Amino acid sequence: MEILWSLLTLPYAPVRGLTAVLKVVAREAESQRQNPVHIRRELEEIDAAAAAGELTEEERNRLQQQVLNRLVSPAVPSGGTDRPTRGR
């Protein structure tokens, strides 16, 4: 029976493989996005743009806050919920 199932689902193997690869890529991208080294580099780029006059003070503060929020509140994993749980 297992052989029959394997033969019947064989056409879907590339889709399953692609899904697995995409999950790994998404997990790595999120890891890189929250890496403190990358966050520091982004903050330095924002400061450099503000010093060059490319950003206003309000834009600079808003961008810095967005970057820092990634350190404090990591993204909710897919399938998760962002609602707080009730204590019992």
mmCIF file of C-alpha atoms in Angstrom:
data_model
loop_
_atom_site.group_PDB
_atom_site.id
_atom_site.type_symbol
_atom_site.label_atom_id
_atom_site.label_comp_id
_atom_site.label_asym_id
_atom_site.label_seq_id
_atom_site.Cartn_x
_atom_site.Cartn_y
_atom_site.Cartn_z
ATOM 1 C CA MET A 1 0.000 0.000 0.000
ATOM 2 C CA GLU A 2 2.864 2.357 0.791
ATOM 3 C CA ILE A 3 4.367 1.804 -2.658
ATOM 4 C CA LEU A 4 1.041 2.603 -4.292
ATOM 5 C CA TRP A 5 0.728 5.796 -2.234
ATOM 6 C CA SER A 6 4.270 6.811 -3.180
ATOM 7 C CA LEU A 7 3.516 6.302 -6.866
ATOM 8 C CA LEU A 8 0.256 8.231 -6.695
ATOM 9 C CA THR A 9 1.814 11.219 -4.921
ATOM 10 C CA LEU A 10 5.010 11.257 -6.996
ATOM 11 C CA PRO A 11 3.841 14.153 -9.202
ATOM 12 C CA TYR A 12 3.552 16.333 -6.074
ATOM 13 C CA ALA A 13 7.133 15.691 -4.945
ATOM 14 C CA PRO A 14 8.519 18.890 -6.548
ATOM 15 C CA VAL A 15 5.855 20.943 -4.790
ATOM 16 C CA ARG A 16 6.689 19.368 -1.430
ATOM 17 C CA GLY A 17 10.389 19.970 -2.044
ATOM 18 C CA LEU A 18 9.835 23.582 -3.041
ATOM 19 C CA THR A 19 7.688 24.152 0.040
ATOM 20 C CA ALA A 20 10.443 22.788 2.277
ATOM 21 C CA VAL A 21 13.056 24.996 0.614
ATOM 22 C CA LEU A 22 10.847 28.095 0.931
ATOM 23 C CA LYS A 23 10.341 27.430 4.639
ATOM 24 C CA VAL A 24 14.102 27.228 5.172
ATOM 25 C CA VAL A 25 14.673 30.439 3.180
ATOM 26 C CA ALA A 26 11.940 32.275 5.113
ATOM 27 C CA ARG A 27 13.353 31.118 8.459
ATOM 28 C CA GLU A 28 16.864 32.257 7.478
ATOM 29 C CA ALA A 29 15.582 35.608 6.209
ATOM 30 C CA GLU A 30 13.802 36.238 9.512
ATOM 31 C CA SER A 31 16.938 35.268 11.402
ATOM 32 C CA GLN A 32 18.994 37.732 9.355
ATOM 33 C CA ARG A 33 16.337 40.415 9.789
ATOM 34 C CA GLN A 34 16.591 40.184 13.589
ATOM 35 C CA ASN A 35 20.370 39.822 13.739
ATOM 36 C CA PRO A 36 21.788 42.594 15.976
ATOM 37 C CA VAL A 37 24.706 43.139 13.572
ATOM 38 C CA HIS A 38 22.303 43.882 10.714
ATOM 39 C CA ILE A 39 20.152 46.080 12.921
ATOM 40 C CA ARG A 40 23.186 48.113 13.964
ATOM 41 C CA ARG A 41 24.203 48.494 10.309
ATOM 42 C CA GLU A 42 20.714 49.747 9.434
ATOM 43 C CA LEU A 43 20.820 52.268 12.281
ATOM 44 C CA GLU A 44 24.205 53.503 11.069
ATOM 45 C CA GLU A 45 22.818 53.890 7.531
ATOM 46 C CA ILE A 46 19.869 55.876 8.880
ATOM 47 C CA ASP A 47 22.214 58.139 10.849
ATOM 48 C CA ALA A 48 24.424 58.643 7.789
ATOM 49 C CA ALA A 49 21.402 59.539 5.643
ATOM 50 C CA ALA A 50 20.211 61.997 8.279
ATOM 51 C CA ALA A 51 23.677 63.561 8.513
ATOM 52 C CA ALA A 52 23.740 63.932 4.720
ATOM 53 C CA GLY A 53 20.408 65.743 4.865
ATOM 54 C CA GLU A 54 18.476 62.992 3.081
ATOM 55 C CA LEU A 55 16.120 62.482 6.029
ATOM 56 C CA THR A 56 14.285 64.867 8.307
ATOM 57 C CA GLU A 57 14.518 64.423 12.059
ATOM 58 C CA GLU A 58 11.001 62.963 12.169
ATOM 59 C CA GLU A 59 11.792 60.465 9.399
ATOM 60 C CA ARG A 60 15.011 59.493 11.140
ATOM 61 C CA ASN A 61 13.239 58.902 14.450
ATOM 62 C CA ARG A 62 10.447 56.908 12.784
ATOM 63 C CA LEU A 63 12.900 54.696 10.874
ATOM 64 C CA GLN A 64 15.044 54.119 13.945
ATOM 65 C CA GLN A 65 11.981 53.136 15.950
ATOM 66 C CA GLN A 66 10.905 50.658 13.267
ATOM 67 C CA VAL A 67 14.335 49.038 13.274
ATOM 68 C CA LEU A 68 14.518 48.878 17.067
ATOM 69 C CA ASN A 69 11.034 47.379 17.289
ATOM 70 C CA ARG A 70 12.365 44.315 15.474
ATOM 71 C CA LEU A 71 14.745 43.694 18.374
ATOM 72 C CA VAL A 72 12.074 44.067 21.019
ATOM 73 C CA SER A 73 9.137 42.310 19.367
ATOM 74 C CA PRO A 74 10.060 39.460 17.019
ATOM 75 C CA ALA A 75 7.597 38.565 14.275
ATOM 76 C CA VAL A 76 4.800 36.125 15.080
ATOM 77 C CA PRO A 77 5.536 32.738 13.500
ATOM 78 C CA SER A 78 3.185 31.707 10.723
ATOM 79 C CA GLY A 79 0.123 29.963 12.047
ATOM 80 C CA GLY A 80 0.570 31.706 15.374
ATOM 81 C CA THR A 81 -1.687 34.216 16.960
ATOM 82 C CA ASP A 82 -0.851 37.664 18.165
ATOM 83 C CA ARG A 83 -3.665 37.666 20.711
ATOM 84 C CA PRO A 84 -2.616 37.396 24.346
ATOM 85 C CA THR A 85 -3.649 34.257 26.158
ATOM 86 C CA ARG A 86 -5.991 34.497 29.112
ATOM 87 C CA GLY A 87 -4.753 33.437 32.514
ATOM 88 C CA ARG A 88 -6.817 30.776 34.250
#
